[in-house]
CSV table of C-alpha atoms and ligand atoms in Angstrom, one decimal:
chain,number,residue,atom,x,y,z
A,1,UNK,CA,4.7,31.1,-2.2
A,2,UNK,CA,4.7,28.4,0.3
A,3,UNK,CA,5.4,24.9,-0.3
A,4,UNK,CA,2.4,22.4,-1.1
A,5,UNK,CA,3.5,20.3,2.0
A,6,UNK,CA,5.4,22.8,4.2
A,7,UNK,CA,5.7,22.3,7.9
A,8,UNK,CA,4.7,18.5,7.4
A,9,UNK,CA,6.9,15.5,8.5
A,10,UNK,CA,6.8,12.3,6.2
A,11,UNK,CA,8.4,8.7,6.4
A,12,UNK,CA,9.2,7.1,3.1
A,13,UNK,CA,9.8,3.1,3.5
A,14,UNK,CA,12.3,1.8,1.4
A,15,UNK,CA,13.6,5.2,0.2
A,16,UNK,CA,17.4,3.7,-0.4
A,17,UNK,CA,16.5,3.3,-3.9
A,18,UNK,CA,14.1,3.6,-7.0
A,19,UNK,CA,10.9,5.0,-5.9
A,20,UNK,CA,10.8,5.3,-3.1
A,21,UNK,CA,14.2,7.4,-3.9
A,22,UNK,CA,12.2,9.0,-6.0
A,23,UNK,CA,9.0,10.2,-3.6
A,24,UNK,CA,11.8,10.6,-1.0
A,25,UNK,CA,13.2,13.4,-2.9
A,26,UNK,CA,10.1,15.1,-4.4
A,27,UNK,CA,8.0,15.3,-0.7
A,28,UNK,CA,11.3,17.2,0.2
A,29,UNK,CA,11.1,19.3,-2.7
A,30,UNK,CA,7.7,20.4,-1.8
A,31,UNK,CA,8.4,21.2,2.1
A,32,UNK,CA,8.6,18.2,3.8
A,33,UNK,CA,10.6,16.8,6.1
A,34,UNK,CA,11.5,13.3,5.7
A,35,UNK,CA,12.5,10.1,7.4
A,36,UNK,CA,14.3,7.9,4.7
A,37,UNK,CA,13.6,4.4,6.2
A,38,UNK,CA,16.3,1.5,4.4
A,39,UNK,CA,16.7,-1.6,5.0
A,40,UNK,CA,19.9,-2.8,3.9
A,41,UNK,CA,21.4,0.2,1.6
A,42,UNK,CA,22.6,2.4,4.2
A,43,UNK,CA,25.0,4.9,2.1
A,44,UNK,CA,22.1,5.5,-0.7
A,45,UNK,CA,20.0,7.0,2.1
A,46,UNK,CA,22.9,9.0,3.6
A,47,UNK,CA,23.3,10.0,0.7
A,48,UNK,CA,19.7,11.2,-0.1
A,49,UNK,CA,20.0,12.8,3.2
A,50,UNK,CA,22.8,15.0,2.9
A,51,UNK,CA,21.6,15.9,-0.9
A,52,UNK,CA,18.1,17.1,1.1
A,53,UNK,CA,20.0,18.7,3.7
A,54,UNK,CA,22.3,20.3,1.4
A,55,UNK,CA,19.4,22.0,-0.3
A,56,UNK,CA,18.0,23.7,2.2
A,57,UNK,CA,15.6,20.7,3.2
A,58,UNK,CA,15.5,18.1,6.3
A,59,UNK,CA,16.0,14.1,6.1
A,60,UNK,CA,17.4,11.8,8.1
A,61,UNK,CA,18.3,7.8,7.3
A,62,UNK,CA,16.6,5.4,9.6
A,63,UNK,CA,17.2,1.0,8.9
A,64,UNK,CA,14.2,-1.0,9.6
A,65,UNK,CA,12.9,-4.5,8.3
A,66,UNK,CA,9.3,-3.8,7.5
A,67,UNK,CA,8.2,-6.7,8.0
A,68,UNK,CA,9.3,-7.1,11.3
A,69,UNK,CA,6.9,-5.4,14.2
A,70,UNK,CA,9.9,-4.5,16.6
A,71,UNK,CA,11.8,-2.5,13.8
A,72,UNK,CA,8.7,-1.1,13.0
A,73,UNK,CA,8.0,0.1,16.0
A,74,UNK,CA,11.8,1.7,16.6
A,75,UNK,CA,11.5,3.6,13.4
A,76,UNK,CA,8.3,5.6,14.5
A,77,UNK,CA,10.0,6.2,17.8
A,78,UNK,CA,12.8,7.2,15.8
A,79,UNK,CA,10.6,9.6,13.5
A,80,UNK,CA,9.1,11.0,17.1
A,81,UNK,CA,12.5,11.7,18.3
A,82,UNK,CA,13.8,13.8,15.5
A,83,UNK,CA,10.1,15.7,14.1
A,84,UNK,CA,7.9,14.8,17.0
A,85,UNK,CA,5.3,13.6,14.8
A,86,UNK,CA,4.6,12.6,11.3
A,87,UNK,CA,1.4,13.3,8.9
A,88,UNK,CA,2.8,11.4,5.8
A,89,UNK,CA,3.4,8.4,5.8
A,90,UNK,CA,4.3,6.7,2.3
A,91,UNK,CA,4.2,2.3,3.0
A,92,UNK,CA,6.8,1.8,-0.3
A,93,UNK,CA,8.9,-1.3,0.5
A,94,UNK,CA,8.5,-4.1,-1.6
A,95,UNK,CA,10.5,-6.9,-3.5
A,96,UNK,CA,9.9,-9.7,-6.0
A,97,UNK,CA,10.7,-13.5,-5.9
A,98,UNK,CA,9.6,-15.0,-8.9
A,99,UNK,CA,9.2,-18.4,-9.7
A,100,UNK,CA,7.0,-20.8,-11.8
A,101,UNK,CA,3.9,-22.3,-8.9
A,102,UNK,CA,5.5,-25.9,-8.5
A,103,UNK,CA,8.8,-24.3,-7.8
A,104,UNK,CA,8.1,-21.3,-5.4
A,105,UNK,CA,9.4,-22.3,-1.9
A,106,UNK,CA,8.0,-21.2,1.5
A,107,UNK,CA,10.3,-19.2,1.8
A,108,UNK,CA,10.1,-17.0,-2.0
A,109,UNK,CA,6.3,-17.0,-0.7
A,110,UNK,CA,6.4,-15.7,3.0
A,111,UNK,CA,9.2,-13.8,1.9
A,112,UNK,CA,7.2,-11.4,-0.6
A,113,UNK,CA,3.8,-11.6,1.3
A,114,UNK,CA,5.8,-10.4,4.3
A,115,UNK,CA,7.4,-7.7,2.8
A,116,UNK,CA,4.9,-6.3,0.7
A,117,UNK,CA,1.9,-7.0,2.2
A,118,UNK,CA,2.9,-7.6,6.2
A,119,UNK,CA,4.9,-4.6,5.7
A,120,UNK,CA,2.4,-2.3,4.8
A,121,UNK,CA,-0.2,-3.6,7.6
A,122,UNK,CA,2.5,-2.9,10.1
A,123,UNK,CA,3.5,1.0,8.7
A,124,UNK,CA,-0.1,2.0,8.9
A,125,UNK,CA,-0.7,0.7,11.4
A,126,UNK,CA,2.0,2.8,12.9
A,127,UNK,CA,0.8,5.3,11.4
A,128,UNK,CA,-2.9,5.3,12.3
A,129,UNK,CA,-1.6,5.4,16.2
A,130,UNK,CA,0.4,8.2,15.1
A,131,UNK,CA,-1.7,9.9,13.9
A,132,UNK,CA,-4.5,9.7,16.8
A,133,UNK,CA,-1.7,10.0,19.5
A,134,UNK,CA,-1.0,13.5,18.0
A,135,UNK,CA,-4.4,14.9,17.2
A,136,UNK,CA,-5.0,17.7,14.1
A,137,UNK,CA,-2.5,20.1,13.4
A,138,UNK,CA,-2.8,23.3,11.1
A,139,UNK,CA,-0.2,21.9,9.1
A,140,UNK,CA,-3.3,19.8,6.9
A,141,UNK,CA,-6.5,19.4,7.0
A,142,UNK,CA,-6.3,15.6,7.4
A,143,UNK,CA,-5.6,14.5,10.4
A,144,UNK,CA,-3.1,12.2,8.1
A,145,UNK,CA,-2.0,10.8,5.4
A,146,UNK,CA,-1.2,6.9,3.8
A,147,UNK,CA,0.1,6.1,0.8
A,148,UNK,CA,0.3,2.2,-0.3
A,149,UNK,CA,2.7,1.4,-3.3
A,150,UNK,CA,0.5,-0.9,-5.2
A,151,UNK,CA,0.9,-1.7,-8.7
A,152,UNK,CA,-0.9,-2.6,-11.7
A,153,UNK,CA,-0.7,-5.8,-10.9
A,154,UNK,CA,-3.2,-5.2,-8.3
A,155,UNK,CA,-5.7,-5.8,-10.9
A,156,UNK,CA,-3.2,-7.5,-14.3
A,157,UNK,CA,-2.7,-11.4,-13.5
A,158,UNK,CA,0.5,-12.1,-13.5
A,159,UNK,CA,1.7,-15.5,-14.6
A,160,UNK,CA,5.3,-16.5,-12.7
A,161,UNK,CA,4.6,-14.1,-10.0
A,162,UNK,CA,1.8,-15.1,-8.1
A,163,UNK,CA,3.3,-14.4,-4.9
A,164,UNK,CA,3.9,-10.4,-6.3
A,165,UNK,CA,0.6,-10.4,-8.1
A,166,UNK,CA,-1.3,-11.8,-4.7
A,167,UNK,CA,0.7,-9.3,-2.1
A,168,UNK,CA,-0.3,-6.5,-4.2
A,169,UNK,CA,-3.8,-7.6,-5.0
A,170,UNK,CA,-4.2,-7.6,-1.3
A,171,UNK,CA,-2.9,-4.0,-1.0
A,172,UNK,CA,-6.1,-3.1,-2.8
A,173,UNK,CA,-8.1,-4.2,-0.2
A,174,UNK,CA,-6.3,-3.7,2.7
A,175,UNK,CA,-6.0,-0.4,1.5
A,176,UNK,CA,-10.1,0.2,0.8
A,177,UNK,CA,-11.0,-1.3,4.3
A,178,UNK,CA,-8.4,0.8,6.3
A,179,UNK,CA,-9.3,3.7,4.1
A,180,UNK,CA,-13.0,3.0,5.6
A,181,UNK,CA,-11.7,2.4,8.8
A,182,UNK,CA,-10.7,5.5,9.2
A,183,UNK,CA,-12.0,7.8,7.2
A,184,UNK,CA,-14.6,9.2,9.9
A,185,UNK,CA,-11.4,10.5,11.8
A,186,UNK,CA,-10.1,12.2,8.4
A,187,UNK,CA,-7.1,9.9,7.8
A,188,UNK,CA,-7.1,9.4,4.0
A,189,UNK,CA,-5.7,6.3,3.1
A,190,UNK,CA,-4.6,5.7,-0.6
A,191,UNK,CA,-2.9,3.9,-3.3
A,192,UNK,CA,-0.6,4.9,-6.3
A,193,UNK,CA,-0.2,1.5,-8.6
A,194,UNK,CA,2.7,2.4,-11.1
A,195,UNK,CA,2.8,0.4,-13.9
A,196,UNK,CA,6.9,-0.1,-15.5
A,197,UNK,CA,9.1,2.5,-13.8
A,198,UNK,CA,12.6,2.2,-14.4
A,199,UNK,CA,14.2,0.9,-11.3
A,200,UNK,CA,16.4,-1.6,-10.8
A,201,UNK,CA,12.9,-4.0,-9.4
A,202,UNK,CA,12.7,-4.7,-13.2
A,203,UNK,CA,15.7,-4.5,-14.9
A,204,UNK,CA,15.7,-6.8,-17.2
A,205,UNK,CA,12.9,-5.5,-18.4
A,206,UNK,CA,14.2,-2.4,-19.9
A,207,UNK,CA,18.0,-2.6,-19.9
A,208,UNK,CA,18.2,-3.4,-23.4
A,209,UNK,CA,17.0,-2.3,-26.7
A,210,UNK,CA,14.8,-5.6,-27.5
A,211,UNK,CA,13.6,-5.9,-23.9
A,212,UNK,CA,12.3,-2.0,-23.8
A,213,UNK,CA,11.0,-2.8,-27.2
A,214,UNK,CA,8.8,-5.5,-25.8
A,215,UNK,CA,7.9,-3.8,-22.7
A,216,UNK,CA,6.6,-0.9,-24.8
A,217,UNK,CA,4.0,-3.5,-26.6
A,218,UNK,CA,2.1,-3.3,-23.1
A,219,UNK,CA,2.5,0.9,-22.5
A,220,UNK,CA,0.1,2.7,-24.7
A,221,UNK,CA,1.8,5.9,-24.0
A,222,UNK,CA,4.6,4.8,-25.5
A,223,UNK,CA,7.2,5.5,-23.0
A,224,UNK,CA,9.1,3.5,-19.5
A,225,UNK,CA,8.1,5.4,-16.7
A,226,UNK,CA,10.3,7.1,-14.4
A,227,UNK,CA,10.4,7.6,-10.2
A,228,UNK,CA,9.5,11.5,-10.8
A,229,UNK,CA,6.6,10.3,-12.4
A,230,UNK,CA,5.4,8.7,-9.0
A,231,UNK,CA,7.5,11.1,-6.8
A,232,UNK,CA,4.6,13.9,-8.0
A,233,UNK,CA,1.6,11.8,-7.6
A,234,UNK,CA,2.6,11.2,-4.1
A,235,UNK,CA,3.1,14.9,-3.5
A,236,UNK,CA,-0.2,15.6,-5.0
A,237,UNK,CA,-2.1,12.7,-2.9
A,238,UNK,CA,0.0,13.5,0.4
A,239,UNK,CA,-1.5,17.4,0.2
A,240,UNK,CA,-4.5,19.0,0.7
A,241,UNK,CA,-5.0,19.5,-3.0
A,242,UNK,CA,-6.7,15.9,-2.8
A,243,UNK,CA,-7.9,16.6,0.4
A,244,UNK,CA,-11.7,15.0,-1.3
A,245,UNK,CA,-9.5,11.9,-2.5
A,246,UNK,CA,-10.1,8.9,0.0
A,247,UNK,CA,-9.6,4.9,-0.8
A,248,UNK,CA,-8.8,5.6,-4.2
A,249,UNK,CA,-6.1,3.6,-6.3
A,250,UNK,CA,-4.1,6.4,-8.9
A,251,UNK,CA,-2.6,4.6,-11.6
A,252,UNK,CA,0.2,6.0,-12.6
A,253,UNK,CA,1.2,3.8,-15.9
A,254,UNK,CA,0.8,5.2,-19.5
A,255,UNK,CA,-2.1,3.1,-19.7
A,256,UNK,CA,-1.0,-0.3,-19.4
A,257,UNK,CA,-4.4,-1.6,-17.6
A,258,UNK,CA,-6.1,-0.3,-20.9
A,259,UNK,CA,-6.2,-3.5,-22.3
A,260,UNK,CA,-3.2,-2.6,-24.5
A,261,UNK,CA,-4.0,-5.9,-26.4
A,262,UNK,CA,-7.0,-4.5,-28.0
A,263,UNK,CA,-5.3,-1.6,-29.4
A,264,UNK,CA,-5.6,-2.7,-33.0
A,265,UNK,CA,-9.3,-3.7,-32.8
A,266,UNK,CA,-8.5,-7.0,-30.4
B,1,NAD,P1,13.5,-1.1,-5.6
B,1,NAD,O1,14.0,-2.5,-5.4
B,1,NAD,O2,14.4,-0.1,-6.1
B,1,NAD,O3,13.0,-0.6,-4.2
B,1,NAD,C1,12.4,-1.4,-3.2
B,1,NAD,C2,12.8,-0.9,-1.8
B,1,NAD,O4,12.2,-1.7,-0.8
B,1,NAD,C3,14.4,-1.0,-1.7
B,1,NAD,O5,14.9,0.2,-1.2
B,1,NAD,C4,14.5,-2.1,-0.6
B,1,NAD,O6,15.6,-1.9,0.2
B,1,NAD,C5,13.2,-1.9,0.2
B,1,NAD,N1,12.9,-3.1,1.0
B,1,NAD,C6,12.8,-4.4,0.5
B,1,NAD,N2,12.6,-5.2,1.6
B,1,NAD,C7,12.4,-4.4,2.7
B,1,NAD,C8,12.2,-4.6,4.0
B,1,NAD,N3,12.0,-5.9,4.5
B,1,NAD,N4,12.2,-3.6,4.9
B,1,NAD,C9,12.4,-2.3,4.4
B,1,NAD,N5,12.6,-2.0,3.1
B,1,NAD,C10,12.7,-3.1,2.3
B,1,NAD,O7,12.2,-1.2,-6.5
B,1,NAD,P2,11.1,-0.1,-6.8
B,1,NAD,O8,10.7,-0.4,-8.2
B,1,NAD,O9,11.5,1.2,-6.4
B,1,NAD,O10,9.9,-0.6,-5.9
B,1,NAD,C11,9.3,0.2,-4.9
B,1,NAD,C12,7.8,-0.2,-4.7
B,1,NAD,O11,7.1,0.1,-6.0
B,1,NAD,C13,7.6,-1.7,-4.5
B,1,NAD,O12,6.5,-1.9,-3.5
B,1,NAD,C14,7.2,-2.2,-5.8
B,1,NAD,O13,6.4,-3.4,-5.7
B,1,NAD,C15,6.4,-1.1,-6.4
B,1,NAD,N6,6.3,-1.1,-7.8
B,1,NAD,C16,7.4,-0.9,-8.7
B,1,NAD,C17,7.2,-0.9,-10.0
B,1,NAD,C18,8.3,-0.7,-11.0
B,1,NAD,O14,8.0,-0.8,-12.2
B,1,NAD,N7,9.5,-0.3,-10.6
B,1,NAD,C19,5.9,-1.1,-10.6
B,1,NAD,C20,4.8,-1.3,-9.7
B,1,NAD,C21,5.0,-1.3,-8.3
């Protein structure tokens, strides 16, 4: 049988570790061929590479700063250099600075908003161009596809982290109006918002017993997420199996923005 997303070429942003590690590998796993952007973990995306190439699939490592147009820019013309086009384009990078509001510097600020939110304006953009430069293929029916890591805190408030909590709010609606944008020119544009995955974004979160414990108070489903779990929700929202699926937000969290604080009556 052939693959969901055979004969498809995808770029993964920050694939050197964690999810986007994770979506790296399962894309490939379903066909694709993938461009495993890093920005400062060189040897974890050779070595994603050469795991992909080993079985039987096709990746190569490519270092950009996302937030910087001129990379950007280099790392599609990479991408066109090696697969001549893409149709999958997955906008994953993204980092935390935390600090309490009086104490956040410029720099913790710009530093996230530019990553996380910058970063994703300038991949799909990218992308979009792509996209149009290259015209439909009968590789998908979309002319292409976005994914935008979100995350639940795109709608959970979260106290300490307001520079996180605001990058990825404004994901949501970058995401809706670009998904408008473009729509009429069958681009789908999308978001997956994971709630705790185990990666090392939030350590401290689940590397021991009493902190799991705690983070397991806010996860209905009772368990810590993992990067397969996202890695399949991208493959499902990068293929034509959700061809209808436009501007839409998957969650992908064991229920955490079910009000888990209301679980016992309130
Ligand atoms: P991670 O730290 O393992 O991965 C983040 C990746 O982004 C790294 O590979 C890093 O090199 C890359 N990156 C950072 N700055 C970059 C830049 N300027 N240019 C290019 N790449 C850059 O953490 P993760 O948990 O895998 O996070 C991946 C995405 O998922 C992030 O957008 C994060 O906000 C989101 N997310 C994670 C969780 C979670 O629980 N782990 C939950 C919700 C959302």
């Amino acid at each position: 049988m052939e693959k969901l997303l055979a004969n498809q070429f995808a770029l993964v942003t920050g694939a050197s570790s964690g999810i986007g590690y994770g979506v790296a590998r399962a894309l490939a796993d379903a066909g694709a061929s993938v461009a495993l952007n890093y920005h400062s973990h060189a040897e974890s995306a050779e070595k994603l590479a050469d795991e992909i190439n080993q079985s039987g699939g096709t990746a190569f490592p490519v270092k950009a700063d996302v937030s910087n147009p001129a990379d950007v820019d280099a790392m599609f013309d990479a991408c066109r250099a090696r697969f001549g086009t893409l149709d999958i384009v997955v906008a994953n990078s993204g980092l935390q600075r935390d600090s309490a509001i009086a104490d956040m510097s410029m720099e913790e600020w710009q530093t996230v908003l530019g990553t996380n939110l910058t970063g994703q304006f300038l991949t799909a953009q990218a992308a979009v161009k792509e996209f149009r430069r290259r015209g439909p293929t009968s590789a998908s029916k979309a002319l292409g596809k976005i994914i935008c890591m979100s995350s639940v805190h795109e709608v959970i408030p979260w106290a300490g982290h307001v520079n996180y909590a605001a990058s990825k709010g404004g994901i949501q609606m970058f995401m809706k109006s670009l998904a408008q944008e473009v729509a009429p020119e069958r681009i789908r544009v999308n978001s997956i918002a994971p709630g705790a995955i185990r990666t090392k974004i939030n350590r401290d979160a689940w590397e021991t017993h009493t902190a799991e414990q705690k983070l397991l108070q806010l996860i209905p489903y009772g368990r810590v997420g993992e990067v397969e779990d996202i890695g399949k929700a991208a493959v499902w929202l990068a293929s034509d199996e959700s061809d209808y699926v436009v501007g839409t937000t998957l969650f992908v969290d064991g229920g955490m923005t079910l009000y888990p604080g209301f679980i016992d009556n309130g």
